[in-house]
PDB file of C-alpha atoms in Angstrom:
ATOM      1  CA  MET M   1       8.449  71.422 152.873  1.00 35.00           C
ATOM      2  CA  THR M   2      11.920  72.758 153.559  1.00 42.00           C
ATOM      3  CA  LYS M   3      14.161  72.627 150.533  1.00 56.00           C
ATOM      4  CA  GLU M   4      17.208  70.434 151.057  1.00 70.00           C
ATOM      5  CA  LEU M   5      20.442  72.298 151.123  1.00 79.00           C
ATOM      6  CA  MET M   6      22.991  71.640 148.512  1.00 88.00           C
ATOM      7  CA  PRO M   7      26.464  70.524 149.735  1.00 89.00           C
ATOM      8  CA  ARG M   8      28.088  73.885 149.461  1.00 90.00           C
ATOM      9  CA  GLU M   9      25.324  75.681 151.360  1.00 91.00           C
ATOM     10  CA  LYS M  10      25.142  72.844 153.893  1.00 90.00           C
ATOM     11  CA  LEU M  11      28.970  73.168 154.445  1.00 91.00           C
ATOM     12  CA  LEU M  12      28.722  76.895 155.000  1.00 91.00           C
ATOM     13  CA  LYS M  13      25.765  76.617 157.358  1.00 89.00           C
ATOM     14  CA  PHE M  14      26.679  73.589 159.381  1.00 90.00           C
ATOM     15  CA  GLY M  15      30.410  72.941 158.785  1.00 89.00           C
ATOM     16  CA  VAL M  16      32.213  70.432 156.663  1.00 87.00           C
ATOM     17  CA  GLU M  17      31.682  67.582 159.232  1.00 85.00           C
ATOM     18  CA  SER M  18      27.944  67.656 158.454  1.00 90.00           C
ATOM     19  CA  LEU M  19      28.486  66.416 154.838  1.00 89.00           C
ATOM     20  CA  GLN M  20      28.141  62.803 153.856  1.00 90.00           C
ATOM     21  CA  ASP M  21      30.706  61.146 151.587  1.00 90.00           C
ATOM     22  CA  TYR M  22      28.774  61.545 148.436  1.00 91.00           C
ATOM     23  CA  GLU M  23      28.183  65.244 149.259  1.00 92.00           C
ATOM     24  CA  LEU M  24      31.987  65.837 149.737  1.00 91.00           C
ATOM     25  CA  LEU M  25      32.563  64.090 146.405  1.00 92.00           C
ATOM     26  CA  ALA M  26      29.935  66.197 144.721  1.00 91.00           C
ATOM     27  CA  ILE M  27      31.713  69.407 145.724  1.00 91.00           C
ATOM     28  CA  PHE M  28      34.976  67.971 144.324  1.00 91.00           C
ATOM     29  CA  LEU M  29      33.321  66.908 141.036  1.00 90.00           C
ATOM     30  CA  ARG M  30      31.481  70.250 140.753  1.00 89.00           C
ATOM     31  CA  THR M  31      29.373  69.225 137.767  1.00 89.00           C
ATOM     32  CA  GLY M  32      27.570  66.163 136.684  1.00 88.00           C
ATOM     33  CA  ILE M  33      27.294  64.715 133.016  1.00 90.00           C
ATOM     34  CA  LYS M  34      24.442  64.523 130.514  1.00 88.00           C
ATOM     35  CA  ASN M  35      21.306  63.196 132.163  1.00 88.00           C
ATOM     36  CA  CYS M  36      23.185  62.747 135.478  1.00 92.00           C
ATOM     37  CA  PRO M  37      23.307  65.659 137.996  1.00 91.00           C
ATOM     38  CA  VAL M  38      26.423  65.919 140.159  1.00 91.00           C
ATOM     39  CA  MET M  39      24.772  64.488 143.267  1.00 92.00           C
ATOM     40  CA  GLN M  40      23.566  61.385 141.324  1.00 93.00           C
ATOM     41  CA  LEU M  41      27.004  61.068 139.740  1.00 93.00           C
ATOM     42  CA  SER M  42      28.855  61.230 143.035  1.00 93.00           C
ATOM     43  CA  ALA M  43      26.536  58.584 144.611  1.00 93.00           C
ATOM     44  CA  GLN M  44      27.135  56.286 141.555  1.00 93.00           C
ATOM     45  CA  VAL M  45      30.890  56.819 141.760  1.00 94.00           C
ATOM     46  CA  LEU M  46      30.935  55.845 145.508  1.00 91.00           C
ATOM     47  CA  GLN M  47      28.764  52.891 144.765  1.00 92.00           C
ATOM     48  CA  HIS M  48      31.164  51.715 142.134  1.00 93.00           C
ATOM     49  CA  PHE M  49      34.265  51.973 144.290  1.00 91.00           C
ATOM     50  CA  GLY M  50      32.518  50.936 147.522  1.00 88.00           C
ATOM     51  CA  SER M  51      34.051  53.721 149.611  1.00 83.00           C
ATOM     52  CA  LEU M  52      36.055  56.897 149.571  1.00 82.00           C
ATOM     53  CA  ARG M  53      39.104  54.859 150.594  1.00 76.00           C
ATOM     54  CA  HIS M  54      38.860  52.730 147.483  1.00 81.00           C
ATOM     55  CA  LEU M  55      38.185  55.769 145.354  1.00 88.00           C
ATOM     56  CA  LEU M  56      41.339  57.592 146.677  1.00 82.00           C
ATOM     57  CA  SER M  57      43.483  54.501 146.213  1.00 78.00           C
ATOM     58  CA  ALA M  58      42.287  53.736 142.674  1.00 85.00           C
ATOM     59  CA  THR M  59      44.793  53.689 139.840  1.00 88.00           C
ATOM     60  CA  GLN M  60      44.515  56.069 136.956  1.00 91.00           C
ATOM     61  CA  LYS M  61      43.148  53.254 134.758  1.00 92.00           C
ATOM     62  CA  GLU M  62      40.531  52.263 137.318  1.00 92.00           C
ATOM     63  CA  PHE M  63      39.481  55.848 138.022  1.00 93.00           C
ATOM     64  CA  CYS M  64      39.156  56.931 134.453  1.00 93.00           C
ATOM     65  CA  ALA M  65      37.199  53.792 133.487  1.00 93.00           C
ATOM     66  CA  VAL M  66      34.152  55.206 135.319  1.00 92.00           C
ATOM     67  CA  LYS M  67      31.819  57.284 133.282  1.00 90.00           C
ATOM     68  CA  GLY M  68      32.040  60.925 134.321  1.00 90.00           C
ATOM     69  CA  LEU M  69      35.551  60.699 135.644  1.00 92.00           C
ATOM     70  CA  GLY M  70      38.661  61.681 133.622  1.00 91.00           C
ATOM     71  CA  VAL M  71      42.320  62.491 133.876  1.00 93.00           C
ATOM     72  CA  THR M  72      41.722  66.006 135.110  1.00 92.00           C
ATOM     73  CA  GLN M  73      39.735  64.815 138.123  1.00 91.00           C
ATOM     74  CA  PHE M  74      42.295  62.042 138.793  1.00 93.00           C
ATOM     75  CA  ILE M  75      45.086  64.617 138.865  1.00 93.00           C
ATOM     76  CA  GLN M  76      43.103  66.911 141.218  1.00 91.00           C
ATOM     77  CA  LEU M  77      42.222  64.034 143.517  1.00 90.00           C
ATOM     78  CA  GLN M  78      45.839  62.857 143.735  1.00 89.00           C
ATOM     79  CA  ALA M  79      46.929  66.444 144.548  1.00 91.00           C
ATOM     80  CA  CYS M  80      44.182  66.681 147.290  1.00 87.00           C
ATOM     81  CA  THR M  81      45.386  63.443 148.805  1.00 84.00           C
ATOM     82  CA  GLU M  82      49.011  64.531 148.795  1.00 84.00           C
ATOM     83  CA  MET M  83      48.137  67.890 150.411  1.00 87.00           C
ATOM     84  CA  THR M  84      46.363  65.934 153.144  1.00 82.00           C
ATOM     85  CA  LYS M  85      49.573  63.850 153.802  1.00 78.00           C
ATOM     86  CA  ARG M  86      51.728  66.890 153.792  1.00 81.00           C
ATOM     87  CA  TYR M  87      49.398  68.761 156.142  1.00 79.00           C
ATOM     88  CA  LEU M  88      49.394  65.841 158.658  1.00 74.00           C
ATOM     89  CA  LYS M  89      53.191  65.626 158.409  1.00 71.00           C
ATOM     90  CA  GLN M  90      53.516  69.329 159.076  1.00 73.00           C
ATOM     91  CA  GLU M  91      51.172  69.037 162.057  1.00 69.00           C
ATOM     92  CA  MET M  92      53.471  66.389 163.493  1.00 64.00           C
ATOM     93  CA  HIS M  93      56.566  68.622 162.966  1.00 63.00           C
ATOM     94  CA  ASN M  94      54.766  71.551 164.664  1.00 63.00           C
ATOM     95  CA  GLU M  95      53.192  69.776 167.650  1.00 58.00           C
ATOM     96  CA  TYR M  96      54.254  67.425 170.260  1.00 57.00           C
ATOM     97  CA  VAL M  97      53.605  64.409 168.263  1.00 56.00           C
ATOM     98  CA  PHE M  98      52.438  62.026 171.034  1.00 57.00           C
ATOM     99  CA  SER M  99      50.003  64.544 172.579  1.00 58.00           C
ATOM    100  CA  ASP M 100      47.596  63.583 169.936  1.00 64.00           C
ATOM    101  CA  SER M 101      47.860  60.013 168.720  1.00 73.00           C
ATOM    102  CA  ASP M 102      44.941  60.588 166.365  1.00 76.00           C
ATOM    103  CA  ILE M 103      47.114  62.792 164.194  1.00 75.00           C
ATOM    104  CA  VAL M 104      49.702  60.100 164.074  1.00 82.00           C
ATOM    105  CA  LYS M 105      47.139  57.437 163.145  1.00 83.00           C
ATOM    106  CA  LEU M 106      45.668  59.590 160.401  1.00 81.00           C
ATOM    107  CA  TYR M 107      49.088  60.305 158.972  1.00 81.00           C
ATOM    108  CA  LEU M 108      50.251  56.624 158.979  1.00 86.00           C
ATOM    109  CA  GLN M 109      46.932  55.523 157.544  1.00 83.00           C
ATOM    110  CA  ALA M 110      47.319  58.003 154.701  1.00 79.00           C
ATOM    111  CA  GLU M 111      50.860  56.887 154.208  1.00 80.00           C
ATOM    112  CA  LEU M 112      50.461  53.141 154.339  1.00 84.00           C
ATOM    113  CA  GLN M 113      46.940  51.822 153.858  1.00 75.00           C
ATOM    114  CA  ALA M 114      46.988  51.807 150.052  1.00 74.00           C
ATOM    115  CA  GLU M 115      50.426  50.041 149.848  1.00 80.00           C
ATOM    116  CA  GLU M 116      50.301  46.556 148.258  1.00 79.00           C
ATOM    117  CA  ARG M 117      53.373  45.169 150.097  1.00 85.00           C
ATOM    118  CA  GLU M 118      54.542  45.432 153.701  1.00 88.00           C
ATOM    119  CA  ILE M 119      56.390  48.569 154.560  1.00 89.00           C
ATOM    120  CA  PHE M 120      57.986  49.320 158.041  1.00 92.00           C
ATOM    121  CA  ILE M 121      58.068  52.917 158.984  1.00 92.00           C
ATOM    122  CA  VAL M 122      59.902  54.486 161.983  1.00 94.00           C
ATOM    123  CA  LEU M 123      59.139  57.971 163.349  1.00 92.00           C
ATOM    124  CA  PHE M 124      62.253  59.279 165.178  1.00 93.00           C
ATOM    125  CA  LEU M 125      61.461  61.784 167.970  1.00 91.00           C
ATOM    126  CA  ASP M 126      63.390  64.051 170.164  1.00 91.00           C
ATOM    127  CA  ASN M 127      63.227  64.000 174.031  1.00 89.00           C
ATOM    128  CA  GLN M 128      60.085  66.166 173.855  1.00 85.00           C
ATOM    129  CA  HIS M 129      58.423  63.713 171.522  1.00 84.00           C
ATOM    130  CA  ARG M 130      58.608  66.031 168.466  1.00 83.00           C
ATOM    131  CA  LEU M 131      59.301  64.513 165.031  1.00 84.00           C
ATOM    132  CA  ILE M 132      62.881  64.655 163.838  1.00 88.00           C
ATOM    133  CA  LYS M 133      62.243  62.537 160.753  1.00 88.00           C
ATOM    134  CA  LYS M 134      60.339  59.681 159.225  1.00 87.00           C
ATOM    135  CA  GLU M 135      62.022  56.797 157.483  1.00 89.00           C
ATOM    136  CA  ARG M 136      60.755  53.781 155.523  1.00 88.00           C
ATOM    137  CA  LEU M 137      63.435  51.359 156.876  1.00 84.00           C
ATOM    138  CA  PHE M 138      62.314  48.041 155.664  1.00 77.00           C
ATOM    139  CA  LEU M 139      60.312  46.960 152.545  1.00 77.00           C
ATOM    140  CA  GLY M 140      58.807  43.546 152.155  1.00 69.00           C
ATOM    141  CA  THR M 141      56.663  41.344 150.044  1.00 54.00           C
ATOM    142  CA  ILE M 142      52.920  41.156 150.159  1.00 48.00           C
ATOM    143  CA  ASN M 143      52.746  39.447 153.513  1.00 54.00           C
ATOM    144  CA  THR M 144      56.216  39.654 155.176  1.00 56.00           C
ATOM    145  CA  THR M 145      59.027  42.090 155.973  1.00 60.00           C
ATOM    146  CA  ASN M 146      62.407  41.335 157.567  1.00 71.00           C
ATOM    147  CA  ILE M 147      63.087  43.747 160.424  1.00 77.00           C
ATOM    148  CA  TYR M 148      66.482  44.374 161.916  1.00 85.00           C
ATOM    149  CA  PRO M 149      66.488  46.105 165.323  1.00 88.00           C
ATOM    150  CA  ARG M 150      70.143  47.081 165.043  1.00 90.00           C
ATOM    151  CA  GLU M 151      69.297  49.168 161.926  1.00 90.00           C
ATOM    152  CA  ILE M 152      66.616  51.087 163.883  1.00 92.00           C
ATOM    153  CA  ILE M 153      69.063  51.732 166.796  1.00 93.00           C
ATOM    154  CA  LYS M 154      71.811  52.792 164.529  1.00 93.00           C
ATOM    155  CA  GLU M 155      69.512  55.358 162.899  1.00 93.00           C
ATOM    156  CA  CYS M 156      68.359  56.555 166.335  1.00 95.00           C
ATOM    157  CA  LEU M 157      71.975  57.210 167.362  1.00 94.00           C
ATOM    158  CA  TYR M 158      72.640  58.953 164.027  1.00 94.00           C
ATOM    159  CA  CYS M 159      69.852  61.474 164.441  1.00 94.00           C
ATOM    160  CA  ASN M 160      70.016  61.594 168.230  1.00 95.00           C
ATOM    161  CA  ALA M 161      66.475  60.314 168.732  1.00 95.00           C
ATOM    162  CA  ALA M 162      65.237  59.816 172.245  1.00 95.00           C
ATOM    163  CA  ALA M 163      62.064  57.841 171.273  1.00 94.00           C
ATOM    164  CA  VAL M 164      60.619  56.090 168.301  1.00 95.00           C
ATOM    165  CA  ILE M 165      57.099  55.206 166.993  1.00 93.00           C
ATOM    166  CA  LEU M 166      57.001  52.063 164.871  1.00 95.00           C
ATOM    167  CA  ALA M 167      54.460  51.304 162.196  1.00 93.00           C
ATOM    168  CA  HIS M 168      53.852  48.832 159.359  1.00 92.00           C
ATOM    169  CA  ASN M 169      50.959  47.835 157.170  1.00 91.00           C
ATOM    170  CA  HIS M 170      49.172  44.619 156.590  1.00 89.00           C
ATOM    171  CA  PRO M 171      48.236  44.502 152.811  1.00 85.00           C
ATOM    172  CA  SER M 172      45.707  41.739 153.626  1.00 82.00           C
ATOM    173  CA  GLY M 173      43.659  44.389 155.395  1.00 78.00           C
ATOM    174  CA  MET M 174      43.644  42.895 158.849  1.00 83.00           C
ATOM    175  CA  ALA M 175      45.297  45.107 161.419  1.00 85.00           C
ATOM    176  CA  LYS M 176      45.590  42.531 164.150  1.00 88.00           C
ATOM    177  CA  PRO M 177      49.280  41.733 165.091  1.00 90.00           C
ATOM    178  CA  SER M 178      50.677  38.332 164.379  1.00 89.00           C
ATOM    179  CA  GLN M 179      52.919  36.430 166.831  1.00 91.00           C
ATOM    180  CA  SER M 180      55.944  37.472 164.816  1.00 89.00           C
ATOM    181  CA  ASP M 181      54.831  41.093 165.045  1.00 91.00           C
ATOM    182  CA  ARG M 182      54.685  40.875 168.821  1.00 93.00           C
ATOM    183  CA  MET M 183      58.081  39.150 169.107  1.00 92.00           C
ATOM    184  CA  MET M 184      59.745  41.604 166.781  1.00 91.00           C
ATOM    185  CA  THR M 185      58.284  44.543 168.681  1.00 94.00           C
ATOM    186  CA  GLN M 186      59.605  43.143 171.964  1.00 93.00           C
ATOM    187  CA  LYS M 187      63.166  42.630 170.407  1.00 92.00           C
ATOM    188  CA  ILE M 188      63.095  46.283 169.185  1.00 94.00           C
ATOM    189  CA  ARG M 189      61.957  47.459 172.568  1.00 94.00           C
ATOM    190  CA  GLU M 190      64.711  45.447 174.443  1.00 94.00           C
ATOM    191  CA  ALA M 191      67.417  46.810 172.064  1.00 94.00           C
ATOM    192  CA  ALA M 192      66.089  50.352 172.401  1.00 94.00           C
ATOM    193  CA  GLU M 193      66.061  50.217 176.172  1.00 94.00           C
ATOM    194  CA  LEU M 194      69.731  49.306 176.281  1.00 93.00           C
ATOM    195  CA  MET M 195      70.421  52.637 174.594  1.00 93.00           C
ATOM    196  CA  GLU M 196      67.884  54.556 176.777  1.00 94.00           C
ATOM    197  CA  ILE M 197      65.545  55.034 173.741  1.00 95.00           C
ATOM    198  CA  ARG M 198      61.796  54.655 174.265  1.00 94.00           C
ATOM    199  CA  VAL M 199      59.417  52.775 171.979  1.00 95.00           C
ATOM    200  CA  LEU M 200      56.228  54.861 172.407  1.00 93.00           C
ATOM    201  CA  ASP M 201      53.996  52.749 170.263  1.00 93.00           C
ATOM    202  CA  HIS M 202      53.693  50.353 167.382  1.00 95.00           C
ATOM    203  CA  PHE M 203      50.914  50.905 164.915  1.00 94.00           C
ATOM    204  CA  ILE M 204      49.596  48.292 162.434  1.00 93.00           C
ATOM    205  CA  ILE M 205      47.692  49.751 159.417  1.00 90.00           C
ATOM    206  CA  GLY M 206      44.984  47.720 157.796  1.00 86.00           C
ATOM    207  CA  LYS M 207      42.217  48.650 155.338  1.00 78.00           C
ATOM    208  CA  GLY M 208      40.418  51.393 157.206  1.00 73.00           C
ATOM    209  CA  GLU M 209      41.677  50.416 160.646  1.00 82.00           C
ATOM    210  CA  CYS M 210      44.709  51.078 162.792  1.00 88.00           C
ATOM    211  CA  TYR M 211      45.900  48.844 165.731  1.00 91.00           C
ATOM    212  CA  SER M 212      47.823  50.379 168.618  1.00 91.00           C
ATOM    213  CA  PHE M 213      50.065  48.095 170.719  1.00 94.00           C
ATOM    214  CA  VAL M 214      49.794  50.632 173.596  1.00 91.00           C
ATOM    215  CA  GLU M 215      46.001  50.825 173.448  1.00 90.00           C
ATOM    216  CA  HIS M 216      45.952  47.039 173.713  1.00 90.00           C
ATOM    217  CA  CYS M 217      48.467  46.951 176.590  1.00 88.00           C
ATOM    218  CA  LEU M 218      51.178  45.209 174.552  1.00 89.00           C
ATOM    219  CA  LEU M 219      53.796  47.942 175.117  1.00 85.00           C
TER     220      LEU M 219
END
């Protein structure tokens, strides 16, 4: 019988994409606890939180309440998560942002999916669709945000943006657009067109999902 490879060996032999969630977590945890090897511990931790997403968005209190996890691991995990966000942000600065919408989705999901109230983000782009800057322009309650198209256009003119990508989250978890989302997007698009600014897409971030207006032929 062939001995099953441990996560580190498996990563080196087949690449990181070959690892399952609990194997990735086992590499992060490094060691188990008394009477609980690291592979067993990582499986138990994932079962407790339900998914990697819930683990990554857990508060310090929730994280440290699990046997085998502590402040040191919490700090390390927060640092890893932040490094991922910064990597994706740098990727968007270095590349033509709309040439790979998957990078944009990943970045926006990392930025918004753990937020507990609605946040409206605008990515301001130059005429080659490279990122100029990202702004959290509007903050809302748990289920609503007031959006003002004139503020978006004013910021576009200030930074000389030629195009924008819009994004906001639904703390409820459902990424489907409401009727007000559709109407608001249309108002922003009409205001932008008057100033010859393109609205390239509007992403809605839910729990583990991302809805694109362009992909659903709404823009």
